[in-house]
Amino acid sequence: MMAFAGVSRFQWGRLLSFFILLVAVNEASAIEWNGNNWAHGCDFTGGDFSRAAIPGKECGGRCAATQGCTHFTWTRHNGGTCFMKRGPVSKANAFSTSDQSKVCGVIHESTSSPSGGRMVGKTTRYWDCCKPSCAWPGKAAVSSPVKSCRADGVTVLRDVNAVSGCNANGKQAYTCNNNMPWVVNSNLAYGFAAANIKGSDERGWCCGCYKLDFTSGPINGKSMIVQVTNTGSDLGENHFDIQMPGSGVGMFDGCTSQWGLPLSVWGQQYGGVASRQDCFGLPQAIRAGCLFRFDWFMGADNPNVQFVKVKCPAELEARTQCVRQ
């Protein structure tokens, strides 16, 4: 080994270790993370416990839906493989690669919190048919505002400034029918929610996704991943108001003007219809979302949750066409 004047072998060893660490830090900082904690051209060492042959855009959602998965890497191995990983992790643990087709991401980033970054919250339910708050422009750094629809609930409006169906006059824009929740499996469902999260605002939560782990009532142990599309002045801190047709219009009613049905069909203003049978009085186009409440959701009444922010599943983003930047 070449020696430098006045530098001992011990000091040289420490200098060499410092330079190696400096290179590693530079590699990590070279990774360009997006707002959903994933990036191209990166990987994590070890931690693999499961894999799935799926497209890259579905890897983050699959990890979020898999018990114990905290981070992931997708590669072109065998035509496209999602490697799900577990264990304490942060973005600083990723290393850059020369293969830009690789995708890596973090679902649950380790923190000093004893609950692994999860927070305690509450849920309620609603379906007011109004244009969602995150459908207005300028709410957050997103690809585009949440899509709203004409009164048929299907035709997407291109005008982001279209008047909400909950306005007294000029009603144009309503919640799209596909904002109903749906079942992924017996223990997981996807959906949408209005939210108020402590320490944040619409700039921080619009079109973000959160995994809700239910901790009370008949669905204790089940989970939902919801994309936040709305908020409300009647929501408390760490409060998720999950969208389910027939669950009460709450403060605003766009449903009677959208569907031409009396308010009585929609049930109580807060709480909605009283039984599964009452769902059959709702328009057929959104009836499945009402039945979801009594079937997969097991009629649970405002269960408590532990929640954490996660990468949005592609299936949710496809419905709202809203992706955080």
mmCIF file of C-alpha atoms in Angstrom:
data_model
loop_
_atom_site.group_PDB
_atom_site.id
_atom_site.type_symbol
_atom_site.label_atom_id
_atom_site.label_comp_id
_atom_site.label_asym_id
_atom_site.label_seq_id
_atom_site.Cartn_x
_atom_site.Cartn_y
_atom_site.Cartn_z
ATOM 1 C CA MET A 1 0.000 0.000 0.000
ATOM 2 C CA MET A 2 1.356 3.458 -0.866
ATOM 3 C CA ALA A 3 1.953 5.562 2.257
ATOM 4 C CA PHE A 4 1.512 9.305 2.682
ATOM 5 C CA ALA A 5 3.985 11.279 4.749
ATOM 6 C CA GLY A 6 2.773 11.726 8.313
ATOM 7 C CA VAL A 7 -0.190 9.331 7.923
ATOM 8 C CA SER A 8 -0.075 6.121 9.934
ATOM 9 C CA ARG A 9 -1.594 2.818 8.769
ATOM 10 C CA PHE A 10 -4.365 3.277 11.367
ATOM 11 C CA GLN A 11 -5.156 6.798 10.138
ATOM 12 C CA TRP A 12 -5.084 5.630 6.521
ATOM 13 C CA GLY A 13 -7.585 2.907 7.357
ATOM 14 C CA ARG A 14 -9.931 5.441 8.898
ATOM 15 C CA LEU A 15 -9.584 7.726 5.876
ATOM 16 C CA LEU A 16 -10.325 4.852 3.524
ATOM 17 C CA SER A 17 -13.459 3.958 5.510
ATOM 18 C CA PHE A 18 -14.571 7.588 5.324
ATOM 19 C CA PHE A 19 -14.161 7.699 1.535
ATOM 20 C CA ILE A 20 -16.124 4.445 1.123
ATOM 21 C CA LEU A 21 -18.931 5.888 3.256
ATOM 22 C CA LEU A 22 -18.847 9.113 1.235
ATOM 23 C CA VAL A 23 -19.285 7.177 -2.022
ATOM 24 C CA ALA A 24 -22.230 5.257 -0.551
ATOM 25 C CA VAL A 25 -23.920 8.489 0.568
ATOM 26 C CA ASN A 26 -23.408 10.034 -2.867
ATOM 27 C CA GLU A 27 -24.988 6.994 -4.527
ATOM 28 C CA ALA A 28 -28.016 7.166 -2.239
ATOM 29 C CA SER A 29 -28.439 10.905 -2.815
ATOM 30 C CA ALA A 30 -28.304 10.301 -6.572
ATOM 31 C CA ILE A 31 -31.563 8.345 -6.366
ATOM 32 C CA GLU A 32 -34.412 10.600 -7.440
ATOM 33 C CA TRP A 33 -37.389 9.746 -5.224
ATOM 34 C CA ASN A 34 -40.852 10.852 -6.199
ATOM 35 C CA GLY A 35 -43.686 11.894 -3.882
ATOM 36 C CA ASN A 36 -44.810 8.313 -3.377
ATOM 37 C CA ASN A 37 -41.423 7.058 -2.099
ATOM 38 C CA TRP A 38 -40.374 5.064 -5.147
ATOM 39 C CA ALA A 39 -37.690 5.547 -7.766
ATOM 40 C CA HIS A 40 -36.088 4.072 -10.883
ATOM 41 C CA GLY A 41 -32.631 2.540 -10.967
ATOM 42 C CA CYS A 42 -32.391 1.454 -7.344
ATOM 43 C CA ASP A 43 -32.503 -1.642 -5.130
ATOM 44 C CA PHE A 44 -32.350 -2.820 -1.513
ATOM 45 C CA THR A 45 -30.064 -5.495 -0.092
ATOM 46 C CA GLY A 46 -31.795 -8.605 1.289
ATOM 47 C CA GLY A 47 -35.107 -8.760 3.115
ATOM 48 C CA ASP A 48 -36.884 -10.798 0.401
ATOM 49 C CA PHE A 49 -39.739 -12.952 1.678
ATOM 50 C CA SER A 50 -42.186 -13.138 -1.239
ATOM 51 C CA ARG A 51 -42.359 -12.467 -4.952
ATOM 52 C CA ALA A 52 -44.995 -12.056 -7.646
ATOM 53 C CA ALA A 53 -44.916 -12.037 -11.443
ATOM 54 C CA ILE A 54 -46.733 -8.728 -12.046
ATOM 55 C CA PRO A 55 -46.173 -5.466 -13.961
ATOM 56 C CA GLY A 56 -43.956 -2.901 -12.290
ATOM 57 C CA LYS A 57 -46.793 -0.404 -11.756
ATOM 58 C CA GLU A 58 -48.566 -2.929 -9.506
ATOM 59 C CA CYS A 59 -45.572 -3.815 -7.310
ATOM 60 C CA GLY A 60 -46.038 -1.069 -4.716
ATOM 61 C CA GLY A 61 -49.737 -1.820 -4.335
ATOM 62 C CA ARG A 62 -49.037 -5.535 -3.965
ATOM 63 C CA CYS A 63 -46.469 -4.822 -1.245
ATOM 64 C CA ALA A 64 -48.899 -2.527 0.585
ATOM 65 C CA ALA A 65 -51.537 -5.257 0.476
ATOM 66 C CA THR A 66 -49.163 -7.988 1.706
ATOM 67 C CA GLN A 67 -48.863 -8.495 5.449
ATOM 68 C CA GLY A 68 -45.380 -7.606 6.678
ATOM 69 C CA CYS A 69 -44.118 -6.023 3.450
ATOM 70 C CA THR A 70 -42.235 -2.799 4.177
ATOM 71 C CA HIS A 71 -40.365 -2.213 0.907
ATOM 72 C CA PHE A 72 -39.958 -3.702 -2.558
ATOM 73 C CA THR A 73 -37.916 -3.991 -5.727
ATOM 74 C CA TRP A 74 -39.273 -4.732 -9.200
ATOM 75 C CA THR A 75 -36.998 -6.087 -11.936
ATOM 76 C CA ARG A 76 -37.403 -7.559 -15.430
ATOM 77 C CA HIS A 77 -36.413 -10.990 -14.049
ATOM 78 C CA ASN A 78 -38.538 -13.717 -15.676
ATOM 79 C CA GLY A 79 -40.560 -11.169 -17.611
ATOM 80 C CA GLY A 80 -41.188 -8.929 -14.593
ATOM 81 C CA THR A 81 -40.991 -9.840 -10.908
ATOM 82 C CA CYS A 82 -41.959 -7.921 -7.789
ATOM 83 C CA PHE A 83 -39.664 -8.808 -4.881
ATOM 84 C CA MET A 84 -41.420 -8.009 -1.604
ATOM 85 C CA LYS A 85 -39.184 -7.290 1.374
ATOM 86 C CA ARG A 86 -39.586 -6.826 5.082
ATOM 87 C CA GLY A 87 -37.670 -5.361 7.984
ATOM 88 C CA PRO A 88 -36.665 -1.910 9.258
ATOM 89 C CA VAL A 89 -35.918 0.294 6.270
ATOM 90 C CA SER A 90 -35.616 3.868 5.061
ATOM 91 C CA LYS A 91 -34.885 5.390 1.674
ATOM 92 C CA ALA A 92 -31.299 5.850 2.844
ATOM 93 C CA ASN A 93 -30.895 2.041 2.688
ATOM 94 C CA ALA A 94 -31.432 1.998 -1.087
ATOM 95 C CA PHE A 95 -28.506 1.898 -3.475
ATOM 96 C CA SER A 96 -28.433 3.093 -7.075
ATOM 97 C CA THR A 97 -27.978 0.721 -9.988
ATOM 98 C CA SER A 98 -27.118 1.175 -13.630
ATOM 99 C CA ASP A 99 -30.346 -0.627 -14.619
ATOM 100 C CA GLN A 100 -32.953 2.131 -14.938
ATOM 101 C CA SER A 101 -35.702 -0.411 -15.529
ATOM 102 C CA LYS A 102 -35.453 -1.458 -11.883
ATOM 103 C CA VAL A 103 -37.933 0.136 -9.504
ATOM 104 C CA CYS A 104 -37.626 0.211 -5.732
ATOM 105 C CA GLY A 105 -39.859 1.740 -3.099
ATOM 106 C CA VAL A 106 -40.651 2.067 0.579
ATOM 107 C CA ILE A 107 -44.115 1.329 1.972
ATOM 108 C CA HIS A 108 -43.454 1.567 5.714
ATOM 109 C CA GLU A 109 -40.400 3.678 6.450
ATOM 110 C CA SER A 110 -38.921 2.968 9.871
ATOM 111 C CA THR A 111 -39.167 5.774 12.390
ATOM 112 C CA SER A 112 -38.509 6.202 16.073
ATOM 113 C CA SER A 113 -42.206 5.636 16.752
ATOM 114 C CA PRO A 114 -42.866 2.403 18.670
ATOM 115 C CA SER A 115 -45.807 1.690 16.334
ATOM 116 C CA GLY A 116 -43.553 1.741 13.275
ATOM 117 C CA GLY A 117 -44.842 5.104 12.035
ATOM 118 C CA ARG A 118 -48.504 4.178 12.377
ATOM 119 C CA MET A 119 -50.942 6.622 13.958
ATOM 120 C CA VAL A 120 -54.272 6.127 15.694
ATOM 121 C CA GLY A 121 -57.375 7.451 13.977
ATOM 122 C CA LYS A 122 -61.124 7.176 13.606
ATOM 123 C CA THR A 123 -63.456 6.521 10.694
ATOM 124 C CA THR A 124 -66.939 7.463 9.640
ATOM 125 C CA ARG A 125 -68.700 6.952 6.306
ATOM 126 C CA TYR A 126 -70.503 9.117 3.761
ATOM 127 C CA TRP A 127 -71.636 9.488 0.160
ATOM 128 C CA ASP A 128 -72.781 12.997 -0.734
ATOM 129 C CA CYS A 129 -72.385 12.792 -4.543
ATOM 130 C CA CYS A 130 -70.617 16.199 -4.540
ATOM 131 C CA LYS A 131 -67.566 17.117 -6.576
ATOM 132 C CA PRO A 132 -64.610 16.139 -4.333
ATOM 133 C CA SER A 133 -62.492 18.923 -2.852
ATOM 134 C CA CYS A 134 -59.320 17.467 -4.416
ATOM 135 C CA ALA A 135 -61.025 17.761 -7.832
ATOM 136 C CA TRP A 136 -60.446 21.515 -7.778
ATOM 137 C CA PRO A 137 -57.183 22.801 -9.293
ATOM 138 C CA GLY A 138 -54.252 23.999 -7.196
ATOM 139 C CA LYS A 139 -54.946 21.874 -4.139
ATOM 140 C CA ALA A 140 -51.671 19.893 -4.241
ATOM 141 C CA ALA A 141 -48.715 18.951 -6.436
ATOM 142 C CA VAL A 142 -50.460 16.246 -8.461
ATOM 143 C CA SER A 143 -50.575 15.033 -12.060
ATOM 144 C CA SER A 144 -54.131 16.351 -12.358
ATOM 145 C CA PRO A 145 -57.003 16.983 -9.949
ATOM 146 C CA VAL A 146 -59.319 14.109 -9.031
ATOM 147 C CA LYS A 147 -61.744 13.462 -11.865
ATOM 148 C CA SER A 148 -65.380 14.422 -11.413
ATOM 149 C CA CYS A 149 -68.280 13.276 -13.596
ATOM 150 C CA ARG A 150 -71.504 14.438 -15.157
ATOM 151 C CA ALA A 151 -74.785 13.421 -13.549
ATOM 152 C CA ASP A 152 -74.570 9.930 -15.090
ATOM 153 C CA GLY A 153 -71.571 9.292 -12.813
ATOM 154 C CA VAL A 154 -69.606 7.917 -15.758
ATOM 155 C CA THR A 155 -68.802 10.730 -18.194
ATOM 156 C CA VAL A 156 -65.616 12.402 -16.951
ATOM 157 C CA LEU A 157 -65.599 16.197 -17.058
ATOM 158 C CA ARG A 158 -62.582 17.837 -18.650
ATOM 159 C CA ASP A 159 -63.295 21.218 -17.084
ATOM 160 C CA VAL A 160 -61.632 21.168 -13.623
ATOM 161 C CA ASN A 161 -63.585 24.333 -12.763
ATOM 162 C CA ALA A 162 -66.999 22.778 -13.431
ATOM 163 C CA VAL A 163 -69.532 23.801 -10.762
ATOM 164 C CA SER A 164 -70.155 21.213 -8.038
ATOM 165 C CA GLY A 165 -73.473 19.411 -8.016
ATOM 166 C CA CYS A 166 -73.833 20.536 -4.405
ATOM 167 C CA ASN A 167 -73.987 24.219 -5.389
ATOM 168 C CA ALA A 168 -77.372 25.909 -5.351
ATOM 169 C CA ASN A 169 -77.077 26.848 -9.032
ATOM 170 C CA GLY A 170 -75.312 25.637 -12.158
ATOM 171 C CA LYS A 171 -74.875 22.049 -10.976
ATOM 172 C CA GLN A 172 -72.438 20.195 -13.253
ATOM 173 C CA ALA A 173 -69.891 18.024 -11.443
ATOM 174 C CA TYR A 174 -70.512 15.002 -9.219
ATOM 175 C CA THR A 175 -68.593 12.150 -7.607
ATOM 176 C CA CYS A 176 -67.826 9.484 -10.223
ATOM 177 C CA ASN A 177 -69.522 6.132 -9.655
ATOM 178 C CA ASN A 178 -66.190 4.302 -9.620
ATOM 179 C CA ASN A 179 -65.240 6.053 -6.366
ATOM 180 C CA MET A 180 -67.091 3.254 -4.560
ATOM 181 C CA PRO A 181 -65.066 0.820 -2.435
ATOM 182 C CA TRP A 182 -64.379 -2.708 -3.660
ATOM 183 C CA VAL A 183 -63.079 -5.981 -2.283
ATOM 184 C CA VAL A 184 -59.520 -7.139 -3.006
ATOM 185 C CA ASN A 185 -59.721 -10.215 -0.777
ATOM 186 C CA SER A 186 -61.381 -11.287 2.465
ATOM 187 C CA ASN A 187 -59.084 -9.075 4.545
ATOM 188 C CA LEU A 188 -58.329 -6.158 2.209
ATOM 189 C CA ALA A 189 -60.405 -3.625 0.299
ATOM 190 C CA TYR A 190 -59.654 -0.488 -1.720
ATOM 191 C CA GLY A 191 -61.612 2.747 -1.640
ATOM 192 C CA PHE A 192 -61.642 6.516 -1.266
ATOM 193 C CA ALA A 193 -62.104 8.862 1.652
ATOM 194 C CA ALA A 194 -62.307 12.412 2.878
ATOM 195 C CA ALA A 195 -59.679 13.079 5.521
ATOM 196 C CA ASN A 196 -58.212 15.448 8.062
ATOM 197 C CA ILE A 197 -54.720 14.425 9.179
ATOM 198 C CA LYS A 198 -52.991 16.106 12.102
ATOM 199 C CA GLY A 199 -50.095 18.333 11.102
ATOM 200 C CA SER A 200 -51.026 18.375 7.415
ATOM 201 C CA ASP A 201 -53.492 19.925 4.987
ATOM 202 C CA GLU A 202 -54.819 19.305 1.488
ATOM 203 C CA ARG A 203 -51.394 20.028 0.022
ATOM 204 C CA GLY A 204 -50.120 17.056 1.986
ATOM 205 C CA TRP A 205 -52.988 14.592 1.743
ATOM 206 C CA CYS A 206 -54.878 15.201 -1.539
ATOM 207 C CA CYS A 207 -54.515 12.025 -3.659
ATOM 208 C CA GLY A 208 -52.224 10.446 -1.052
ATOM 209 C CA CYS A 209 -52.987 6.891 0.042
ATOM 210 C CA TYR A 210 -53.264 5.473 3.533
ATOM 211 C CA LYS A 211 -53.539 1.941 4.834
ATOM 212 C CA LEU A 212 -56.239 1.729 7.492
ATOM 213 C CA ASP A 213 -55.915 -1.242 9.846
ATOM 214 C CA PHE A 214 -59.227 -1.596 11.682
ATOM 215 C CA THR A 215 -58.868 -2.145 15.416
ATOM 216 C CA SER A 216 -62.457 -2.316 16.662
ATOM 217 C CA GLY A 217 -65.854 -3.736 15.798
ATOM 218 C CA PRO A 218 -66.634 -6.756 13.596
ATOM 219 C CA ILE A 219 -63.901 -5.865 11.059
ATOM 220 C CA ASN A 220 -61.096 -5.780 13.625
ATOM 221 C CA GLY A 221 -58.068 -7.209 11.767
ATOM 222 C CA LYS A 222 -59.216 -6.207 8.283
ATOM 223 C CA SER A 223 -57.600 -3.382 6.283
ATOM 224 C CA MET A 224 -58.470 -0.848 3.614
ATOM 225 C CA ILE A 225 -56.169 1.214 1.440
ATOM 226 C CA VAL A 226 -57.878 4.495 0.650
ATOM 227 C CA GLN A 227 -56.932 7.400 -1.566
ATOM 228 C CA VAL A 228 -57.872 10.773 -0.082
ATOM 229 C CA THR A 229 -60.025 12.764 -2.504
ATOM 230 C CA ASN A 230 -61.883 15.096 -0.181
ATOM 231 C CA THR A 231 -61.942 16.825 3.199
ATOM 232 C CA GLY A 232 -64.541 18.437 5.429
ATOM 233 C CA SER A 233 -64.838 21.092 8.108
ATOM 234 C CA ASP A 234 -66.729 18.587 10.261
ATOM 235 C CA LEU A 235 -63.801 16.138 10.413
ATOM 236 C CA GLY A 236 -61.613 15.938 13.510
ATOM 237 C CA GLU A 237 -57.891 15.178 13.594
ATOM 238 C CA ASN A 238 -56.757 11.863 12.073
ATOM 239 C CA HIS A 239 -60.276 11.266 10.797
ATOM 240 C CA PHE A 240 -61.110 9.296 7.637
ATOM 241 C CA ASP A 241 -64.644 9.588 6.243
ATOM 242 C CA ILE A 242 -64.861 6.565 3.931
ATOM 243 C CA GLN A 243 -66.979 6.858 0.781
ATOM 244 C CA MET A 244 -69.768 4.271 0.606
ATOM 245 C CA PRO A 245 -73.039 4.894 -1.258
ATOM 246 C CA GLY A 246 -76.021 4.993 1.075
ATOM 247 C CA SER A 247 -73.912 5.973 4.084
ATOM 248 C CA GLY A 248 -75.357 9.443 4.652
ATOM 249 C CA VAL A 249 -74.965 12.668 2.694
ATOM 250 C CA GLY A 250 -73.609 14.577 5.685
ATOM 251 C CA MET A 251 -73.327 18.364 5.405
ATOM 252 C CA PHE A 252 -74.070 18.540 1.661
ATOM 253 C CA ASP A 253 -76.526 16.747 -0.599
ATOM 254 C CA GLY A 254 -75.756 16.324 -4.277
ATOM 255 C CA CYS A 255 -77.493 12.962 -4.562
ATOM 256 C CA THR A 256 -81.068 14.163 -4.971
ATOM 257 C CA SER A 257 -80.147 16.434 -7.896
ATOM 258 C CA GLN A 258 -77.819 13.863 -9.479
ATOM 259 C CA TRP A 259 -80.175 10.902 -9.379
ATOM 260 C CA GLY A 260 -83.628 12.531 -9.083
ATOM 261 C CA LEU A 261 -84.478 10.460 -6.019
ATOM 262 C CA PRO A 262 -85.886 11.857 -2.752
ATOM 263 C CA LEU A 263 -83.564 12.317 0.203
ATOM 264 C CA SER A 264 -85.446 9.617 2.128
ATOM 265 C CA VAL A 265 -84.027 6.966 -0.246
ATOM 266 C CA TRP A 266 -80.513 7.823 0.940
ATOM 267 C CA GLY A 267 -81.269 7.156 4.609
ATOM 268 C CA GLN A 268 -80.292 9.252 7.599
ATOM 269 C CA GLN A 269 -78.250 12.393 6.934
ATOM 270 C CA TYR A 270 -75.486 10.921 9.102
ATOM 271 C CA GLY A 271 -75.331 7.131 8.903
ATOM 272 C CA GLY A 272 -77.346 6.456 5.777
ATOM 273 C CA VAL A 273 -79.576 3.478 5.092
ATOM 274 C CA ALA A 274 -80.456 1.163 7.956
ATOM 275 C CA SER A 275 -80.228 -2.255 6.306
ATOM 276 C CA ARG A 276 -78.798 -4.241 3.429
ATOM 277 C CA GLN A 277 -82.269 -4.417 1.890
ATOM 278 C CA ASP A 278 -82.424 -0.623 1.784
ATOM 279 C CA CYS A 279 -79.467 -0.666 -0.647
ATOM 280 C CA PHE A 280 -81.803 -1.931 -3.361
ATOM 281 C CA GLY A 281 -83.598 1.429 -3.331
ATOM 282 C CA LEU A 282 -80.406 3.144 -4.534
ATOM 283 C CA PRO A 283 -79.522 3.511 -8.230
ATOM 284 C CA GLN A 284 -78.212 0.230 -9.594
ATOM 285 C CA ALA A 285 -75.031 1.933 -10.827
ATOM 286 C CA ILE A 286 -73.811 2.502 -7.249
ATOM 287 C CA ARG A 287 -75.696 -0.222 -5.402
ATOM 288 C CA ALA A 288 -72.625 -2.467 -5.086
ATOM 289 C CA GLY A 289 -70.925 0.178 -2.952
ATOM 290 C CA CYS A 290 -73.839 0.158 -0.539
ATOM 291 C CA LEU A 291 -73.864 -3.640 -0.328
ATOM 292 C CA PHE A 292 -70.117 -3.510 0.411
ATOM 293 C CA ARG A 293 -70.932 -1.820 3.703
ATOM 294 C CA PHE A 294 -73.095 -4.717 4.887
ATOM 295 C CA ASP A 295 -71.023 -7.526 3.345
ATOM 296 C CA TRP A 296 -67.232 -7.072 3.448
ATOM 297 C CA PHE A 297 -67.459 -4.141 5.914
ATOM 298 C CA MET A 298 -69.807 -6.270 8.052
ATOM 299 C CA GLY A 299 -72.028 -3.322 8.974
ATOM 300 C CA ALA A 300 -69.277 -1.886 11.156
ATOM 301 C CA ASP A 301 -70.231 1.451 12.686
ATOM 302 C CA ASN A 302 -67.344 3.937 12.659
ATOM 303 C CA PRO A 303 -64.509 1.560 13.623
ATOM 304 C CA ASN A 304 -61.186 2.845 14.960
ATOM 305 C CA VAL A 305 -57.980 2.387 12.970
ATOM 306 C CA GLN A 306 -54.244 2.517 13.028
ATOM 307 C CA PHE A 307 -53.050 4.099 9.798
ATOM 308 C CA VAL A 308 -49.896 4.804 7.822
ATOM 309 C CA LYS A 309 -49.210 6.548 4.529
ATOM 310 C CA VAL A 310 -48.409 4.108 1.710
ATOM 311 C CA LYS A 311 -47.675 4.129 -1.983
ATOM 312 C CA CYS A 312 -50.926 4.369 -3.912
ATOM 313 C CA PRO A 313 -51.997 1.187 -5.683
ATOM 314 C CA ALA A 314 -52.228 1.768 -9.426
ATOM 315 C CA GLU A 315 -55.860 0.656 -9.338
ATOM 316 C CA LEU A 316 -56.843 3.637 -7.176
ATOM 317 C CA GLU A 317 -54.874 6.165 -9.208
ATOM 318 C CA ALA A 318 -56.432 4.801 -12.405
ATOM 319 C CA ARG A 319 -59.904 5.700 -11.151
ATOM 320 C CA THR A 320 -59.160 9.251 -10.025
ATOM 321 C CA GLN A 321 -56.333 9.879 -12.543
ATOM 322 C CA CYS A 322 -54.658 11.805 -9.740
ATOM 323 C CA VAL A 323 -51.025 10.961 -8.873
ATOM 324 C CA ARG A 324 -48.946 12.876 -6.355
ATOM 325 C CA GLN A 325 -45.775 14.382 -7.802
#
